[in-house]
Coordinates of C-alpha atoms in Angstrom, one line a residue:
G1 CA 162.9 251.7 -14.9
P2 CA 163.5 255.3 -14.1
W3 CA 159.7 255.9 -13.7
C4 CA 159.2 253.2 -11.2
R5 CA 157.0 254.1 -8.2
A6 CA 159.9 254.1 -5.7
H7 CA 162.1 256.3 -7.9
R8 CA 159.3 258.8 -8.5
A9 CA 158.6 259.0 -4.7
A10 CA 162.3 259.3 -3.8
C11 CA 162.8 262.1 -6.4
G12 CA 159.5 263.9 -5.6
L13 CA 158.3 263.3 -9.2
P14 CA 154.6 263.3 -10.1
E15 CA 152.8 259.9 -9.9
R16 CA 152.3 259.8 -13.7
P17 CA 154.5 262.3 -15.5
S18 CA 153.4 264.2 -18.5
L19 CA 155.4 263.9 -21.7
T20 CA 156.7 267.4 -21.3
S21 CA 157.9 266.7 -17.7
H22 CA 159.4 263.4 -18.8
L23 CA 161.4 265.2 -21.6
Q24 CA 162.4 268.1 -19.3
L25 CA 163.7 265.6 -16.7
R26 CA 166.0 264.3 -19.4
G27 CA 167.2 267.8 -20.3
V28 CA 165.0 268.4 -23.3
Q29 CA 163.5 271.9 -23.3
R30 CA 161.1 273.6 -25.6
A31 CA 163.1 275.1 -28.5
A32 CA 163.4 278.9 -28.7
P33 CA 162.4 280.6 -32.0
L34 CA 164.9 280.1 -34.8
Q35 CA 165.9 283.7 -34.8
A36 CA 166.8 283.6 -31.1
R37 CA 169.2 280.7 -31.7
N38 CA 170.7 282.0 -34.9
M39 CA 169.8 278.6 -36.6
T40 CA 168.7 277.7 -40.0
A41 CA 165.5 275.7 -40.5
D42 CA 167.7 272.6 -41.4
Q43 CA 169.7 272.9 -38.2
A44 CA 166.5 273.4 -36.1
A45 CA 165.0 270.2 -37.7
T46 CA 167.1 268.1 -35.3
L47 CA 165.8 269.8 -32.2
P48 CA 163.1 268.0 -30.0
D49 CA 159.6 269.4 -30.1
P50 CA 157.8 268.1 -27.0
D51 CA 154.5 269.7 -28.1
C52 CA 154.1 267.6 -31.2
V53 CA 153.4 263.9 -31.1
A54 CA 152.8 261.1 -33.6
V55 CA 150.1 258.7 -32.4
Y56 CA 149.7 255.1 -33.6
V57 CA 146.2 253.6 -33.8
T58 CA 145.5 250.2 -35.3
V59 CA 142.1 249.5 -37.1
P60 CA 140.6 246.3 -38.4
D61 CA 139.9 247.5 -42.0
K62 CA 140.2 250.4 -44.5
A63 CA 136.6 251.7 -44.0
T64 CA 137.2 252.0 -40.3
G65 CA 140.5 253.7 -40.9
K66 CA 139.1 256.2 -43.3
S67 CA 136.2 257.0 -41.1
L68 CA 138.3 257.4 -38.0
A69 CA 141.0 259.4 -39.8
G70 CA 138.4 261.7 -41.3
A71 CA 136.7 262.3 -38.0
L72 CA 140.0 263.2 -36.2
V73 CA 141.0 265.6 -38.9
E74 CA 137.5 267.1 -39.2
R75 CA 137.4 267.7 -35.4
R76 CA 140.9 269.2 -35.7
L77 CA 142.3 266.7 -33.2
A78 CA 144.9 265.7 -35.7
A79 CA 146.6 267.7 -38.4
C80 CA 147.1 264.6 -40.7
V81 CA 146.5 260.9 -40.5
N82 CA 148.4 258.4 -42.6
I83 CA 146.6 255.1 -43.3
V84 CA 149.2 252.3 -43.6
P85 CA 148.0 248.9 -44.9
G86 CA 149.5 245.5 -44.4
V87 CA 150.2 245.4 -40.6
E88 CA 150.1 242.0 -38.9
S89 CA 149.5 242.3 -35.2
V90 CA 150.3 239.5 -32.7
Y91 CA 149.0 239.9 -29.2
H92 CA 147.5 238.3 -26.1
W93 CA 143.7 238.5 -25.8
D94 CA 141.4 236.5 -23.5
G95 CA 144.2 234.1 -22.6
K96 CA 145.2 233.3 -26.2
I97 CA 147.7 234.6 -28.6
E98 CA 145.9 236.2 -31.5
T99 CA 147.2 237.3 -35.0
D100 CA 145.2 239.8 -37.1
E101 CA 145.7 241.7 -40.3
E102 CA 145.2 245.4 -39.5
L103 CA 145.9 248.9 -40.8
L104 CA 148.0 251.4 -38.9
L105 CA 146.9 255.0 -38.5
I106 CA 149.8 257.4 -37.9
A107 CA 148.3 260.7 -36.7
K108 CA 150.1 263.9 -36.0
T109 CA 148.8 266.1 -33.2
T110 CA 149.9 268.1 -30.2
Q111 CA 150.5 267.0 -26.6
A112 CA 147.8 269.5 -25.5
R113 CA 145.2 267.7 -27.7
L114 CA 146.2 264.1 -26.9
D115 CA 143.5 263.6 -24.2
A116 CA 140.7 264.8 -26.5
F117 CA 142.2 262.7 -29.4
T118 CA 142.3 259.6 -27.2
S119 CA 138.8 260.2 -26.0
A120 CA 137.5 260.5 -29.6
V121 CA 139.3 257.3 -30.7
N122 CA 137.8 255.5 -27.7
D123 CA 134.3 256.7 -28.6
L124 CA 134.5 256.0 -32.4
H125 CA 136.7 252.8 -32.5
P126 CA 135.1 249.4 -32.8
Y127 CA 137.7 247.6 -30.6
D128 CA 137.0 247.2 -26.8
V129 CA 140.6 248.4 -26.2
P130 CA 141.9 250.5 -29.1
E131 CA 145.6 251.0 -29.4
V132 CA 146.5 254.7 -28.9
I133 CA 150.3 255.2 -28.4
A134 CA 151.8 258.6 -28.6
L135 CA 155.5 259.2 -29.5
P136 CA 157.2 262.5 -29.1
L137 CA 158.5 264.1 -32.3
V138 CA 162.2 264.7 -31.7
G139 CA 162.8 266.6 -34.9
G140 CA 161.4 267.5 -38.3
S141 CA 160.8 270.3 -40.7
E142 CA 160.1 273.5 -38.8
R143 CA 157.6 274.5 -41.5
Y144 CA 155.8 271.2 -41.1
L145 CA 155.7 271.4 -37.3
T146 CA 154.4 275.0 -37.5
W147 CA 151.7 273.8 -39.9
L148 CA 150.9 270.8 -37.6
R149 CA 150.4 273.1 -34.6
G150 CA 148.3 275.5 -36.6
S151 CA 146.1 272.7 -38.0
V152 CA 145.1 271.3 -34.5
V153 CA 142.6 273.5 -32.6
P154 CA 144.1 274.5 -29.3
K155 CA 142.1 273.3 -26.3
A156 CA 141.1 276.9 -25.4
A157 CA 139.6 277.4 -28.9
E158 CA 137.6 274.2 -28.8
K159 CA 134.6 275.8 -27.2
T160 CA 134.6 278.6 -29.7
V161 CA 134.7 276.1 -32.6
A162 CA 131.8 274.2 -31.1
E163 CA 129.8 277.4 -30.6
A164 CA 130.4 278.4 -34.2
A165 CA 129.2 275.0 -35.4
Q166 CA 126.1 275.3 -33.3
L167 CA 125.4 278.8 -34.6
E168 CA 125.9 277.7 -38.2
E169 CA 123.6 274.7 -37.6
S170 CA 120.9 277.0 -36.0
E171 CA 121.2 279.5 -38.9
T172 CA 120.8 276.6 -41.4
K173 CA 117.7 275.4 -39.7
G174 CA 116.3 278.9 -39.7
D175 CA 117.0 279.1 -43.5
D176 CA 115.1 275.9 -44.0
K177 CA 111.9 277.3 -42.4
A178 CA 112.0 280.5 -44.5

């Protein structure tokens, strides 16, 4: 494939490209604001948005799905998580072909938060090797994508949010003593 090691080396590409560099290599650039392009929101809905991704995560049951979805949204690592029942997965595990009934979580987040999202899934998920697969959003409602970006805490703001939570917790403990 185009990302094979020899091709990357011959073209001077990074060892493991980011989603943004992968899309840029294929001529996909970050879209300019609608006003700058003289486009309507409907026209803009067909433009790629390399910053927004949909992430697939499978879970064994509804309770796990609700718990994981809630934690990801509460931590502002995902703007929204859909819980889709009725998924049948067939896969190799420990030298055998396995078949399991699962649920599929479809989470919407940003490329910038994907590492933290993946880390949280790995920490909270009951599977040894949880499925975490991110797909770029190549179009959609501009209003929805704007909401998505605003609903996920940017990496730079993560510390501020954590500090605010600690401050609130310490104030609550102080109120309990009074």
